[in-house]
Short mmCIF file of C-alpha atoms in Angstrom, two decimals:
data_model
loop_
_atom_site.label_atom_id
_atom_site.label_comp_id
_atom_site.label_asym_id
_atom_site.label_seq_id
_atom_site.Cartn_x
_atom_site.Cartn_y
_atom_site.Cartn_z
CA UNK A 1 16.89 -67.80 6.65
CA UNK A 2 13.79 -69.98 6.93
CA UNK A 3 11.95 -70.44 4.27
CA UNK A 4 7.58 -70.01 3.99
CA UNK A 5 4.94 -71.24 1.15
CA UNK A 6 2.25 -68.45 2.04
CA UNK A 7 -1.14 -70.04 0.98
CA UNK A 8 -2.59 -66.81 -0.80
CA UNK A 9 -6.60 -67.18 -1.39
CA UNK A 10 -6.10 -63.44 -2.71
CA UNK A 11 -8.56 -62.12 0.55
CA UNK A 12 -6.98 -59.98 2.59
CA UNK A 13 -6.05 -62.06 5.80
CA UNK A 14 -3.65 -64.16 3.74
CA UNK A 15 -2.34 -61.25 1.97
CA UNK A 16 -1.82 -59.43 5.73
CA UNK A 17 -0.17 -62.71 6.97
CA UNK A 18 2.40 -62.76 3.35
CA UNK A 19 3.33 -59.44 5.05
CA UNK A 20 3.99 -60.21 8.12
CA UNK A 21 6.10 -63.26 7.27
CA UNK A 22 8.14 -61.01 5.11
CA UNK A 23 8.64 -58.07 7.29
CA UNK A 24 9.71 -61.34 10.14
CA UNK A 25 12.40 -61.86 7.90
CA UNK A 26 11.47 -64.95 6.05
CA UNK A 27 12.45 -66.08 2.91
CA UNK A 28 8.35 -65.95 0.99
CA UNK A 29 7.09 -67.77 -1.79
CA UNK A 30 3.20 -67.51 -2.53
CA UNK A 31 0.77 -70.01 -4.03
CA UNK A 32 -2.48 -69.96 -4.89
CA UNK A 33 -4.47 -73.49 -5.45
CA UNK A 34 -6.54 -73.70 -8.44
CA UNK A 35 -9.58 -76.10 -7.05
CA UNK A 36 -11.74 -75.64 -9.83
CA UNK A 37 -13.08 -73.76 -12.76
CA UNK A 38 -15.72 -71.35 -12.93
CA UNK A 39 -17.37 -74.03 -15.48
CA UNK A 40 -17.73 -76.35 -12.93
CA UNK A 41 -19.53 -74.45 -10.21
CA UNK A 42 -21.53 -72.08 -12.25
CA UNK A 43 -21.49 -68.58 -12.30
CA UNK A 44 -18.95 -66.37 -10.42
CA UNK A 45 -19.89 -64.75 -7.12
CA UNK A 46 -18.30 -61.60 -5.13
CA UNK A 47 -18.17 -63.76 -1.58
CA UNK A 48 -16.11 -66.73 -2.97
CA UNK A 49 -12.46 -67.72 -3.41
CA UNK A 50 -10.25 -69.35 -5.94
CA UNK A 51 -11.80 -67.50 -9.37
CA UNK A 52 -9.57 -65.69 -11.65
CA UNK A 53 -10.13 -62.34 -10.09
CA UNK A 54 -8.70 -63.89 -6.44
CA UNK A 55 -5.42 -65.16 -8.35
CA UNK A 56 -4.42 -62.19 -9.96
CA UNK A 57 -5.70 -59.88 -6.23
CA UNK A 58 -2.94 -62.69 -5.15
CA UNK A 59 -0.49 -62.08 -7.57
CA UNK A 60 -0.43 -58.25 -6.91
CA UNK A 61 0.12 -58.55 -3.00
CA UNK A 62 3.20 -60.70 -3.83
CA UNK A 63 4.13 -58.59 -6.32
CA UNK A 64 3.84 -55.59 -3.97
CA UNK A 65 5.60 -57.55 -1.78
CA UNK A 66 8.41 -58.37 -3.73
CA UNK A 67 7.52 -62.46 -3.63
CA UNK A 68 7.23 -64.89 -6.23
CA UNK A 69 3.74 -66.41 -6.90
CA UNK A 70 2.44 -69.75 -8.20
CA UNK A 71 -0.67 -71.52 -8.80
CA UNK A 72 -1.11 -74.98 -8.41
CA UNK A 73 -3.76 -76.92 -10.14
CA UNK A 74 -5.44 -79.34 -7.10
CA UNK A 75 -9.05 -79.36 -9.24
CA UNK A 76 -8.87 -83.41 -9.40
CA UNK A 77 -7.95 -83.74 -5.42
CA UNK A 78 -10.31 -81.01 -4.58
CA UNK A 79 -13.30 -82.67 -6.62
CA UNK A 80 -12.71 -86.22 -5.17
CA UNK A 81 -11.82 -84.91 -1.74
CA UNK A 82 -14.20 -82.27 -1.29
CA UNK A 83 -16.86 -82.08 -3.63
CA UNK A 84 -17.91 -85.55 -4.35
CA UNK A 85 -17.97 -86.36 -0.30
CA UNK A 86 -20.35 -83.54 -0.13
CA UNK A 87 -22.84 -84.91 -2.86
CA UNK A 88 -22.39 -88.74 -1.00
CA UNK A 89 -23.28 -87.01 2.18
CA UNK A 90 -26.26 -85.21 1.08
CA UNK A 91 -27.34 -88.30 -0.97
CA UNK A 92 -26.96 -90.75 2.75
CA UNK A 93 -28.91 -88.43 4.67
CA UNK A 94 -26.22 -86.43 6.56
CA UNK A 95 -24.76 -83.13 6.67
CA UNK A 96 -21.23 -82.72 5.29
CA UNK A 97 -18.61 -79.59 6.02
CA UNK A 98 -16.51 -79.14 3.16
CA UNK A 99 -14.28 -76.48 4.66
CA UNK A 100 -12.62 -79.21 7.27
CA UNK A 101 -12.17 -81.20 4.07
CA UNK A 102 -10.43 -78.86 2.38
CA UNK A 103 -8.07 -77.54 5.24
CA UNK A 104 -7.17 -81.28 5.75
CA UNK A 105 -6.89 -83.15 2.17
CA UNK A 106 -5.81 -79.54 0.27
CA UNK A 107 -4.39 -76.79 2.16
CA UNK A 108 -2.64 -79.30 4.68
CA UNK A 109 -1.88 -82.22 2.94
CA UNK A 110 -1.73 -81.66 -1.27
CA UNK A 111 -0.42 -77.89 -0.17
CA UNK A 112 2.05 -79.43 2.68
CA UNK A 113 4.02 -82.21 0.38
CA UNK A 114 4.47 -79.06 -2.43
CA UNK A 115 5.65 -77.05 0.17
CA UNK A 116 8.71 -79.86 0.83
CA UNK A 117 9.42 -80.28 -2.72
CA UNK A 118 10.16 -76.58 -2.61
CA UNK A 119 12.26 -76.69 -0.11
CA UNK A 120 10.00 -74.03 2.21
CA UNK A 121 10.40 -75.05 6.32
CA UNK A 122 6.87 -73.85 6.83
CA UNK A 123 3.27 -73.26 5.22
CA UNK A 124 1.61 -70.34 6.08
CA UNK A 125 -2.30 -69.31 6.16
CA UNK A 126 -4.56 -66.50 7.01
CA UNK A 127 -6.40 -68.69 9.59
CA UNK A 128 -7.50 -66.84 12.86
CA UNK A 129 -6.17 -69.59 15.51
CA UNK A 130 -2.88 -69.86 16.79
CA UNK A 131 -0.14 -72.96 17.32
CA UNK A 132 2.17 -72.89 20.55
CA UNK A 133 4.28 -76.04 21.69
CA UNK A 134 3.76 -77.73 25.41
CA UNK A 135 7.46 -77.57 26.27
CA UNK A 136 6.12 -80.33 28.91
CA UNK A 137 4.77 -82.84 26.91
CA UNK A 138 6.62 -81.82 23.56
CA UNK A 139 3.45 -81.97 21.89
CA UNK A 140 2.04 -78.95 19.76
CA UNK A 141 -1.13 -77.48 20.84
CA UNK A 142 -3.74 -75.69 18.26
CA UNK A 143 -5.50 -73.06 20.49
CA UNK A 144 -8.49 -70.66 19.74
CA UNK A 145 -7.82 -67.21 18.14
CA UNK A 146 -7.54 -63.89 19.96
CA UNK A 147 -10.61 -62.86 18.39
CA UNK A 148 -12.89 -65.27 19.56
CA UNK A 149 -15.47 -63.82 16.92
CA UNK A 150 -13.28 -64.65 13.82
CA UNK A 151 -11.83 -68.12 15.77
CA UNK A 152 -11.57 -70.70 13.11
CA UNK A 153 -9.82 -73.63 15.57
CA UNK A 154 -13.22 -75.67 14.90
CA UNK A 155 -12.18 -76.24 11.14
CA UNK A 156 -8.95 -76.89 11.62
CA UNK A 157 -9.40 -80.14 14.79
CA UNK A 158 -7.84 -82.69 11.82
CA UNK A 159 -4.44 -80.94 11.87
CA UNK A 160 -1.59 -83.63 12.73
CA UNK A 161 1.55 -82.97 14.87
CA UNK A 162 4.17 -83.04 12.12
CA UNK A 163 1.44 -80.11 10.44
CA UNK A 164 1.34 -78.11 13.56
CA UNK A 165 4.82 -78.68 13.98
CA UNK A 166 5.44 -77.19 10.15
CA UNK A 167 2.65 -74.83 9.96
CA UNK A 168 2.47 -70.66 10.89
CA UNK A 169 -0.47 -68.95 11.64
CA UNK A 170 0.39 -64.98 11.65
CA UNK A 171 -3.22 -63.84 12.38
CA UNK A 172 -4.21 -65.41 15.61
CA UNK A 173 -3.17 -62.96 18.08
CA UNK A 174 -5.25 -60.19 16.21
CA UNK A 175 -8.59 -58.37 15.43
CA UNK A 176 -10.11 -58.25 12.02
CA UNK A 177 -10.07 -54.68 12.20
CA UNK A 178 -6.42 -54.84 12.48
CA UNK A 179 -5.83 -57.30 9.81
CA UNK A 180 -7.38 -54.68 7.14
CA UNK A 181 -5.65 -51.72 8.50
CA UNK A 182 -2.34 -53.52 7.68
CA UNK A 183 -3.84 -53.86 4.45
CA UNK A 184 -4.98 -50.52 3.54
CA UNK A 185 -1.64 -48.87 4.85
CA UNK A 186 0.02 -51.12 2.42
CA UNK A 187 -2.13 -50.13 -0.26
CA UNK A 188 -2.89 -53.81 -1.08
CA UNK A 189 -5.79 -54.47 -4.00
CA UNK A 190 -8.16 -56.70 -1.45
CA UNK A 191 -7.61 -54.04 1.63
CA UNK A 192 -11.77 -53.82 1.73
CA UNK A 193 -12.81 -57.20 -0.30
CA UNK A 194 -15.22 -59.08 1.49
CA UNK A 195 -15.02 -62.36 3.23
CA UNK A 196 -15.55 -65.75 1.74
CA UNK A 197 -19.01 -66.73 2.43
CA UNK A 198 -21.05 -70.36 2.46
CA UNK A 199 -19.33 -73.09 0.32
CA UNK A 200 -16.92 -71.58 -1.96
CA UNK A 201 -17.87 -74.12 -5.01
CA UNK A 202 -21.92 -73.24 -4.72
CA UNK A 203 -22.30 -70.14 -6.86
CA UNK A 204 -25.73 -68.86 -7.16
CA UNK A 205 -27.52 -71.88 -6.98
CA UNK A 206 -29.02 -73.73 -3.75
CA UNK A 207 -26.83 -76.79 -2.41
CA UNK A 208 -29.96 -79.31 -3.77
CA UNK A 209 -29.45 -77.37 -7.64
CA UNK A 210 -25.53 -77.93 -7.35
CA UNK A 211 -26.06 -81.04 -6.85
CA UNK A 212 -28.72 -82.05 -9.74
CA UNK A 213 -26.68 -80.30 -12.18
CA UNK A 214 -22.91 -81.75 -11.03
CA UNK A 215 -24.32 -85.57 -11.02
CA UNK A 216 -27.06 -85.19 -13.88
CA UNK A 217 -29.15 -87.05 -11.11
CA UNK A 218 -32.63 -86.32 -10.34
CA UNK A 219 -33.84 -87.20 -6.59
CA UNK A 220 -37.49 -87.94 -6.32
CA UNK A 221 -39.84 -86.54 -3.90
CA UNK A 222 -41.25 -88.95 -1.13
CA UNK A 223 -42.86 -88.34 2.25
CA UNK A 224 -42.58 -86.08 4.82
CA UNK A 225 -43.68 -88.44 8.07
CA UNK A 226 -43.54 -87.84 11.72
CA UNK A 227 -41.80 -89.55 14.20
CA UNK A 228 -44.43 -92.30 14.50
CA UNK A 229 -44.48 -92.88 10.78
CA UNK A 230 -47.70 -91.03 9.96
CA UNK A 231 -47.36 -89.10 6.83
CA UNK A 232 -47.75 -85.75 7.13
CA UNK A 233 -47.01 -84.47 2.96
CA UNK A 234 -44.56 -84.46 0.64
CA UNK A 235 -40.85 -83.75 0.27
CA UNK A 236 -38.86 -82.30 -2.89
CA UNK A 237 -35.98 -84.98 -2.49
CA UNK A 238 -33.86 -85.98 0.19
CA UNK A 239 -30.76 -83.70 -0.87
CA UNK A 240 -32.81 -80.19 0.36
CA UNK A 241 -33.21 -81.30 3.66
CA UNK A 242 -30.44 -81.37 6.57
CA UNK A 243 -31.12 -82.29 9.96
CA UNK A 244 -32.28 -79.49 12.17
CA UNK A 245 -34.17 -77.86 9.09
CA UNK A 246 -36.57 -75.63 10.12
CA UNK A 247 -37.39 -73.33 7.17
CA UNK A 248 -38.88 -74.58 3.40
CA UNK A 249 -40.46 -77.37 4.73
CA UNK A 250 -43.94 -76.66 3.44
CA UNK A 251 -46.41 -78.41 5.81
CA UNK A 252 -48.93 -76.68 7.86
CA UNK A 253 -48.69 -77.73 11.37
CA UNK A 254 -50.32 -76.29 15.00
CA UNK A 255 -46.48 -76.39 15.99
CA UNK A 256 -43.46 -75.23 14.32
CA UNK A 257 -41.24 -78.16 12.67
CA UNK A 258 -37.89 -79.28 12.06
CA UNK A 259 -36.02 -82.15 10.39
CA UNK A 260 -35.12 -84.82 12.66
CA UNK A 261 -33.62 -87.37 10.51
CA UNK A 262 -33.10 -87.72 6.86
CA UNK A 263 -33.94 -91.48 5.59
CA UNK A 264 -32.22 -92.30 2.36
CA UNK A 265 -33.20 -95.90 2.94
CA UNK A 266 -37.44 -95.06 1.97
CA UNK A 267 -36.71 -91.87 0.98
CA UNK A 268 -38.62 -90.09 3.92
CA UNK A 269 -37.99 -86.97 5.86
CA UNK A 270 -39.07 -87.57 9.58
CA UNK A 271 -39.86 -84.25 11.01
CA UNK A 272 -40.69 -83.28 14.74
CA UNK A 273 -42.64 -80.80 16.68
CA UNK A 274 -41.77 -78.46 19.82
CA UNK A 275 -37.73 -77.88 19.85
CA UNK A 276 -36.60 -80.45 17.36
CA UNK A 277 -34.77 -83.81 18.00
CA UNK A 278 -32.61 -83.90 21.18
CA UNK A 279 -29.97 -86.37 21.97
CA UNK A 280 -27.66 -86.90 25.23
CA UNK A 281 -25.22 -88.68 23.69
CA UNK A 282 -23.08 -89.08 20.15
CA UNK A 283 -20.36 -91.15 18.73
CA UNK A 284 -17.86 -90.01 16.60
CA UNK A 285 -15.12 -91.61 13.84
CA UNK A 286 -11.81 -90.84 12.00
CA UNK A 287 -10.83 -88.71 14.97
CA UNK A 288 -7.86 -86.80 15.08
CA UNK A 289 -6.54 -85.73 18.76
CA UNK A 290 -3.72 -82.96 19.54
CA UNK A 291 -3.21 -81.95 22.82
CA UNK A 292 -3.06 -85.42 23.71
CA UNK A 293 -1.86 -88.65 22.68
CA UNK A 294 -5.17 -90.43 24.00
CA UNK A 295 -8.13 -90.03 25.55
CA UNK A 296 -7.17 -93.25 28.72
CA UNK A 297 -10.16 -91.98 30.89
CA UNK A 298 -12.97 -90.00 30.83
CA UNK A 299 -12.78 -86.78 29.82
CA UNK A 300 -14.00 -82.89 30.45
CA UNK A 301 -14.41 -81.32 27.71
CA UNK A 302 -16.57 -78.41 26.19
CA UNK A 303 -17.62 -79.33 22.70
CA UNK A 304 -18.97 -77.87 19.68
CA UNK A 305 -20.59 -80.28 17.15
CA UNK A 306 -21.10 -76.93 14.83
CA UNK A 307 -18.89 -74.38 13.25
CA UNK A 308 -20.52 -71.36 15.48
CA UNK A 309 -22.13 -73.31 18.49
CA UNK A 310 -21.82 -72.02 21.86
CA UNK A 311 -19.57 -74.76 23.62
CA UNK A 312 -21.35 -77.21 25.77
CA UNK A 313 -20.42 -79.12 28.74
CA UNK A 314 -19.68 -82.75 27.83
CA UNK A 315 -17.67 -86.33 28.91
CA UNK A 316 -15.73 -87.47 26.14
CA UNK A 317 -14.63 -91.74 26.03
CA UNK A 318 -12.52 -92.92 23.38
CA UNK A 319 -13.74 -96.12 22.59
CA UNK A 320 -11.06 -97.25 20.60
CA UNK A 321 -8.46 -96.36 18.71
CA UNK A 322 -10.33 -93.91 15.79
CA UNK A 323 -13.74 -93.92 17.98
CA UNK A 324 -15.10 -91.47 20.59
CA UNK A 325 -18.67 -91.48 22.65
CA UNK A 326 -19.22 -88.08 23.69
CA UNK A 327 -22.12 -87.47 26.84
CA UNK A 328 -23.65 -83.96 27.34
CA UNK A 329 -24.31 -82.79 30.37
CA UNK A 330 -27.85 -81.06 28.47
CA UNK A 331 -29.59 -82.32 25.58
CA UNK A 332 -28.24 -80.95 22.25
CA UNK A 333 -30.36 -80.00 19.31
CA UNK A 334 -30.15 -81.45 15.90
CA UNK A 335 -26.71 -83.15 16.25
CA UNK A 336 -26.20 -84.53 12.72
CA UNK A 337 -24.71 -87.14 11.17
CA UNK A 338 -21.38 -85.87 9.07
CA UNK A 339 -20.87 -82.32 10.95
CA UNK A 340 -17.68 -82.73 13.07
CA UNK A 341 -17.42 -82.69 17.10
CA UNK A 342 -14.54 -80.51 18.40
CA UNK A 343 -13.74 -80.58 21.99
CA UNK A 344 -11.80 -77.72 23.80
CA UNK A 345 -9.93 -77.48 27.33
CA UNK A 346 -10.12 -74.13 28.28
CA UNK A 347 -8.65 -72.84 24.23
CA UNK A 348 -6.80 -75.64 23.61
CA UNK A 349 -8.30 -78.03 21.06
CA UNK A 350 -8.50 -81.53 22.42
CA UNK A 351 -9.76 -83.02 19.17
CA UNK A 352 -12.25 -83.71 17.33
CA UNK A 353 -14.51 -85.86 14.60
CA UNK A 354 -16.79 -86.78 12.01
CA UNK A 355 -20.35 -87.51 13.88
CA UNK A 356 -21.71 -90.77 13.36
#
């Protein structure tokens, strides 16, 4: 009988895909990772994950389901992993995504090695995406989810082969709707709890206030210029403004305004008129590829460079061996610095990586 290591968040979808390990037969042992304490993030919030009221919703779907249930403490991997690469990228002027970080350095790295020490053939999530195997090439494929609404292939691009190759993901051939009606015919605690929302470790608090009160730092205001240079007022720091900004900026203007680049060097915000800053054209680092070994030749690809984008049209070049140039066939909006690029064929996930 194979063995699983269900990664329990206590929401529902990872409690629905517990069950559906178990009722394939498997051999199920939950775990829930302990990434931090409400002390460090502030007050607790209904739309988050990984407080005391999500371990023991865990607990009492295992129990239910007649598994054992642990919780590992990953606080010190999560902090330098996660949230201390989101405070350097807000502090350099780009735009971080925490959630990649944690699938990669937590759930499928920190989460993966426990898994082995326990003896478990596979990790299991609640992720809406789904893993298949090229019988041609041998390599395994990460594709989109069913339900192309709840599709959550875009944070999950870093994956490697041996993780694909060691990883089940139970919910990407259904609906949401489906997911809690498994729930609530079970009887399970979290059948109708809400979904995580926005970054799990900012409770009540802006990203800017989180930020201030986790480093003790205070960022000082400094100008607000336009693309020429002129001055056009006065920022509150550099850390509450991403690229693409459009709202909170505070200067009157005949046209509407956005961020276009975030300057950490002077401590300006450059800011543009009409549809914001567009760009042909970005390069990309620390890539990860899946569906193929290497990019030899110019690619087609459709590519997201945000979690909920519409896919665009794009050539893809890997100029060398952790390096991509990526060419639209349109201008893109506020591409920015830190967010990662995903390209697609068709639902299969090329790859992907950190924007430059």
């Amino acid at each position: 009988m194979s063995r699983a290591l269900i990664a329990m968040s206590g929401g529902v979808d990872s409690s629905v895909a517990a069950y559906i390990m178990k009722e394939k037969g498997f051999d199920c042992v939950g775990a829930t990772m302990k990434l931090f304490g409400d002390g460090d993030i502030g007050a607790a919030r209904e739309h988050s994950c990984c407080s005391l009221e999500d371990v023991l919703d865990a607990r009492s779907v295992a129990d239910s389901l007649g598994m054992p249930h642990y919780v590992f403490n990953f606080a010190d991997r999560f902090r330098e992993e996660v949230i201390d690469k989101f405070i350097h990228a807000y502090e350099n002027g780009m735009t971080p995504n925490p959630c990649i970080d944690c699938n990669r350095y937590l759930k499928f790295e920190k989460l993966f090695l426990r898994a082995r020490e326990m003896d478990c053939d596979y990790v299991v999530t609640g992720h809406y995406a789904r893993i298949e195997k090229d019988e041609n090439t041998g390599r395994y494929l990460l594709k989109k989810a069913i339900d192309e609404d709840k599709d959550q292939s875009y944070v999950l691009y870093a994956m490697t082969q041996e993780q694909l190759a060691h990883v089940l993901l139970p919910l990407g051939g259904m609906t949401k709707p489906d997911v809690r009606a498994i729930a609530e015919a079970n009887g399970f605690v979290n059948a109708k709890k809400h979904d995580s929302q926005d970054i799990c470790f900012v409770q009540g608090e802006s990203y800017a206030e989180f930020i201030e009160r986790h480093t003790g730092r205070v960022y000082p205001p400094g100008d607000f210029v336009d693309t020429e240079g002129n001055v056009l007022g006065r920022h509150k720091g550099i850390i509450r403004y991403t690229v693409g900004q459009r709202r909170h900026l505070g200067v009157p203007a005949a046209e509407r305004l956005y961020v276009a680049a975030v300057n950490p060097g002077d401590n300006t915000v450059t800011l543009a008129t009409g549809g914001g800053k567009f760009s042909n054209v970005l390069t990309a680092h620390d890539i990860n590829l899946i569906s193929v070994p290497a990019i030899e030749q110019p690619m087609r690809v459709k590519v997201r460079t945000r979690y909920h984008q519409k896919e665009q049209w794009a050539t893809a070049v890997q100029t060398d061996e952790d390096s991509l140039r990526v060419e639209f066939d349109e201008p893109q909006r506020a591409i920015a610095a830190g967010q990662a690029v995903v390209m697609y064929d068709g639902d299969v996930v090329v790859g992907g990586g950190t924007i430059e």
